[in-house]
PDB file of C-alpha atoms in Angstrom:
ATOM      1  CA  UNK A  22       3.332  35.160 127.901  1.00  0.00           C
ATOM      2  CA  UNK A  23       4.697  36.567 131.152  1.00  0.00           C
ATOM      3  CA  UNK A  24       6.596  34.700 133.888  1.00  0.00           C
ATOM      4  CA  UNK A  25       4.113  33.504 136.486  1.00  0.00           C
ATOM      5  CA  UNK A  26       1.075  34.045 134.225  1.00  0.00           C
ATOM      6  CA  UNK A  27       0.474  30.315 133.801  1.00  0.00           C
ATOM      7  CA  UNK A  28      -1.770  27.421 134.788  1.00  0.00           C
ATOM      8  CA  UNK A  29       0.080  26.192 137.906  1.00  0.00           C
ATOM      9  CA  UNK A  30      -0.607  23.023 139.819  1.00  0.00           C
ATOM     10  CA  UNK A  31       0.859  21.679 143.040  1.00  0.00           C
ATOM     11  CA  UNK A  32       3.722  19.219 142.785  1.00  0.00           C
ATOM     12  CA  UNK A  33       5.312  17.644 139.755  1.00  0.00           C
ATOM     13  CA  UNK A  34       2.243  15.777 138.439  1.00  0.00           C
ATOM     14  CA  UNK A  35      -1.180  16.910 137.314  1.00  0.00           C
ATOM     15  CA  UNK A  36      -3.836  16.588 134.673  1.00  0.00           C
ATOM     16  CA  UNK A  37      -6.398  18.638 132.824  1.00  0.00           C
ATOM     17  CA  UNK A  38      -9.319  17.697 130.603  1.00  0.00           C
ATOM     18  CA  UNK A  39      -9.865  20.162 127.789  1.00  0.00           C
ATOM     19  CA  UNK A  40     -13.384  20.365 126.384  1.00  0.00           C
ATOM     20  CA  UNK A  41     -13.250  21.399 122.755  1.00  0.00           C
ATOM     21  CA  UNK A  42     -15.850  23.733 121.192  1.00  0.00           C
ATOM     22  CA  UNK A  43     -16.661  21.079 118.566  1.00  0.00           C
ATOM     23  CA  UNK A  44     -15.788  17.470 117.797  1.00  0.00           C
ATOM     24  CA  UNK A  45     -12.273  17.339 116.329  1.00  0.00           C
ATOM     25  CA  UNK A  46     -10.227  14.724 114.477  1.00  0.00           C
ATOM     26  CA  UNK A  47      -7.070  15.197 116.555  1.00  0.00           C
ATOM     27  CA  UNK A  48      -3.706  15.424 114.805  1.00  0.00           C
ATOM     28  CA  UNK A  49      -1.296  17.130 117.235  1.00  0.00           C
ATOM     29  CA  UNK A  50      -0.965  18.994 120.519  1.00  0.00           C
ATOM     30  CA  UNK A  51       1.229  21.997 121.334  1.00  0.00           C
ATOM     31  CA  UNK A  52       2.510  22.729 124.847  1.00  0.00           C
ATOM     32  CA  UNK A  53       3.979  26.118 125.779  1.00  0.00           C
ATOM     33  CA  UNK A  54       6.236  27.316 128.616  1.00  0.00           C
ATOM     34  CA  UNK A  55       8.464  30.376 129.001  1.00  0.00           C
ATOM     35  CA  UNK A  56      12.115  30.345 127.942  1.00  0.00           C
ATOM     36  CA  UNK A  57      15.075  30.379 130.338  1.00  0.00           C
ATOM     37  CA  UNK A  58      15.827  33.949 129.163  1.00  0.00           C
ATOM     38  CA  UNK A  59      12.311  35.082 130.141  1.00  0.00           C
ATOM     39  CA  UNK A  60      12.551  33.503 133.602  1.00  0.00           C
ATOM     40  CA  UNK A  61      13.616  35.870 136.426  1.00  0.00           C
ATOM     41  CA  UNK A  62      15.632  33.011 137.989  1.00  0.00           C
ATOM     42  CA  UNK A  63      17.170  31.892 134.689  1.00  0.00           C
ATOM     43  CA  UNK A  64      15.752  28.390 135.160  1.00  0.00           C
ATOM     44  CA  UNK A  65      12.512  26.771 134.077  1.00  0.00           C
ATOM     45  CA  UNK A  66      12.427  23.697 136.293  1.00  0.00           C
ATOM     46  CA  UNK A  67       8.652  24.156 136.680  1.00  0.00           C
ATOM     47  CA  UNK A  68       8.169  23.250 133.005  1.00  0.00           C
ATOM     48  CA  UNK A  69       6.400  19.970 132.273  1.00  0.00           C
ATOM     49  CA  UNK A  70       8.703  17.149 131.214  1.00  0.00           C
ATOM     50  CA  UNK A  71       6.869  13.871 130.538  1.00  0.00           C
ATOM     51  CA  UNK A  72       3.383  14.308 129.082  1.00  0.00           C
ATOM     52  CA  UNK A  73       0.677  11.832 128.024  1.00  0.00           C
ATOM     53  CA  UNK A  74      -2.405  12.612 125.925  1.00  0.00           C
ATOM     54  CA  UNK A  75      -5.598  10.556 126.151  1.00  0.00           C
ATOM     55  CA  UNK A  76      -9.108  10.641 124.703  1.00  0.00           C
ATOM     56  CA  UNK A  77     -12.163   9.233 126.429  1.00  0.00           C
ATOM     57  CA  UNK A  78     -14.174   6.443 124.869  1.00  0.00           C
ATOM     58  CA  UNK A  79     -17.068   6.955 127.305  1.00  0.00           C
ATOM     59  CA  UNK A  80     -20.244   5.386 126.006  1.00  0.00           C
ATOM     60  CA  UNK A  81     -18.538   3.458 123.214  1.00  0.00           C
ATOM     61  CA  UNK A  82     -17.958   0.212 125.098  1.00  0.00           C
ATOM     62  CA  UNK A  83     -20.431  -2.592 125.772  1.00  0.00           C
ATOM     63  CA  UNK A  84     -20.734  -1.226 129.321  1.00  0.00           C
ATOM     64  CA  UNK A  85     -21.663   2.389 128.513  1.00  0.00           C
ATOM     65  CA  UNK A  86     -21.145   3.522 132.125  1.00  0.00           C
ATOM     66  CA  UNK A  87     -17.511   2.419 132.197  1.00  0.00           C
ATOM     67  CA  UNK A  88     -15.084   5.061 130.988  1.00  0.00           C
ATOM     68  CA  UNK A  89     -12.302   3.816 128.747  1.00  0.00           C
ATOM     69  CA  UNK A  90      -9.408   5.963 127.652  1.00  0.00           C
ATOM     70  CA  UNK A  91      -7.022   5.549 124.760  1.00  0.00           C
ATOM     71  CA  UNK A  92      -3.477   6.865 124.781  1.00  0.00           C
ATOM     72  CA  UNK A  93      -2.736   8.998 121.722  1.00  0.00           C
ATOM     73  CA  UNK A  94       0.865   9.761 122.641  1.00  0.00           C
ATOM     74  CA  UNK A  95       3.573  10.221 125.251  1.00  0.00           C
ATOM     75  CA  UNK A  96       6.023  13.093 124.832  1.00  0.00           C
ATOM     76  CA  UNK A  97       8.873  14.910 126.521  1.00  0.00           C
ATOM     77  CA  UNK A  98       8.878  18.707 126.577  1.00  0.00           C
ATOM     78  CA  UNK A  99      12.505  19.751 126.049  1.00  0.00           C
ATOM     79  CA  UNK A 100      13.535  22.887 127.988  1.00  0.00           C
ATOM     80  CA  UNK A 101      16.468  23.373 125.602  1.00  0.00           C
ATOM     81  CA  UNK A 102      14.162  23.784 122.597  1.00  0.00           C
ATOM     82  CA  UNK A 103      11.675  26.534 121.769  1.00  0.00           C
ATOM     83  CA  UNK A 104       8.901  27.561 124.162  1.00  0.00           C
ATOM     84  CA  UNK A 105       6.124  26.131 121.946  1.00  0.00           C
ATOM     85  CA  UNK A 106       6.560  22.452 121.101  1.00  0.00           C
ATOM     86  CA  UNK A 107       4.154  20.482 118.919  1.00  0.00           C
ATOM     87  CA  UNK A 108       3.766  16.726 119.189  1.00  0.00           C
ATOM     88  CA  UNK A 109       1.937  14.546 116.628  1.00  0.00           C
ATOM     89  CA  UNK A 110      -0.827  12.306 117.951  1.00  0.00           C
ATOM     90  CA  UNK A 111      -1.550   8.715 116.944  1.00  0.00           C
ATOM     91  CA  UNK A 112      -5.000   9.684 115.701  1.00  0.00           C
ATOM     92  CA  UNK A 113      -4.993   6.930 113.069  1.00  0.00           C
ATOM     93  CA  UNK A 114      -5.679   4.529 115.944  1.00  0.00           C
ATOM     94  CA  UNK A 115      -9.086   6.162 116.374  1.00  0.00           C
ATOM     95  CA  UNK A 116     -10.298   7.624 113.069  1.00  0.00           C
ATOM     96  CA  UNK A 117     -13.091   9.651 114.645  1.00  0.00           C
ATOM     97  CA  UNK A 118     -13.692  13.043 116.198  1.00  0.00           C
ATOM     98  CA  UNK A 119     -13.604  13.769 119.917  1.00  0.00           C
ATOM     99  CA  UNK A 120     -15.017  16.591 122.012  1.00  0.00           C
ATOM    100  CA  UNK A 121     -12.404  16.486 124.772  1.00  0.00           C
ATOM    101  CA  UNK A 122      -8.790  15.559 125.349  1.00  0.00           C
ATOM    102  CA  UNK A 123      -6.927  14.771 128.590  1.00  0.00           C
ATOM    103  CA  UNK A 124      -3.395  16.043 129.139  1.00  0.00           C
ATOM    104  CA  UNK A 125      -1.466  14.327 131.948  1.00  0.00           C
ATOM    105  CA  UNK A 126       1.831  15.764 133.173  1.00  0.00           C
ATOM    106  CA  UNK A 127       3.742  12.850 134.673  1.00  0.00           C
ATOM    107  CA  UNK A 128       6.818  14.860 135.718  1.00  0.00           C
ATOM    108  CA  UNK A 129       8.461  18.274 135.495  1.00  0.00           C
ATOM    109  CA  UNK A 130      12.083  19.429 135.221  1.00  0.00           C
ATOM    110  CA  UNK A 131      12.826  19.309 138.955  1.00  0.00           C
ATOM    111  CA  UNK A 132      10.598  21.774 140.797  1.00  0.00           C
ATOM    112  CA  UNK A 133       9.180  19.877 143.829  1.00  0.00           C
ATOM    113  CA  UNK A 134       6.529  22.514 144.698  1.00  0.00           C
ATOM    114  CA  UNK A 135       4.694  23.265 141.450  1.00  0.00           C
ATOM    115  CA  UNK A 136       4.480  22.818 137.684  1.00  0.00           C
ATOM    116  CA  UNK A 137       3.416  25.523 135.211  1.00  0.00           C
ATOM    117  CA  UNK A 138       1.883  25.287 131.763  1.00  0.00           C
ATOM    118  CA  UNK A 139       1.631  28.525 129.800  1.00  0.00           C
ATOM    119  CA  UNK A 140      -0.416  27.230 126.914  1.00  0.00           C
ATOM    120  CA  UNK A 141      -1.943  24.171 125.273  1.00  0.00           C
ATOM    121  CA  UNK A 142      -3.209  24.068 121.700  1.00  0.00           C
ATOM    122  CA  UNK A 143      -5.097  21.144 120.222  1.00  0.00           C
ATOM    123  CA  UNK A 144      -4.724  20.659 116.460  1.00  0.00           C
ATOM    124  CA  UNK A 145      -7.044  18.794 114.132  1.00  0.00           C
ATOM    125  CA  UNK A 146      -9.881  18.965 111.631  1.00  0.00           C
TER     126      UNK A 146
END
């Protein structure tokens, strides 16, 4: 992990849908950013702050064309903790496997121009 070698997006909000290589019973998600010591400026205000994780229920409703999403958790990435932070998901709400997960960054730690994510890991069986 090197400063600047991240997935950047414009502004303080963004989202990504991660397609998994197989269907997974989701248990947790890990988000990674660099540390303050690794940052050339000594700050990491481009780190994500408030994060939400959803799964799609497309094709499971009565109206198969209407996409429904279920929230599996809302978390805050803490810049004063380690660079890799793991958050448990409320997978017991949906005891089934999914092939994709949506990560929404609702805010960052103060950078108005961009937000960076250095890594995302999806955990499950």
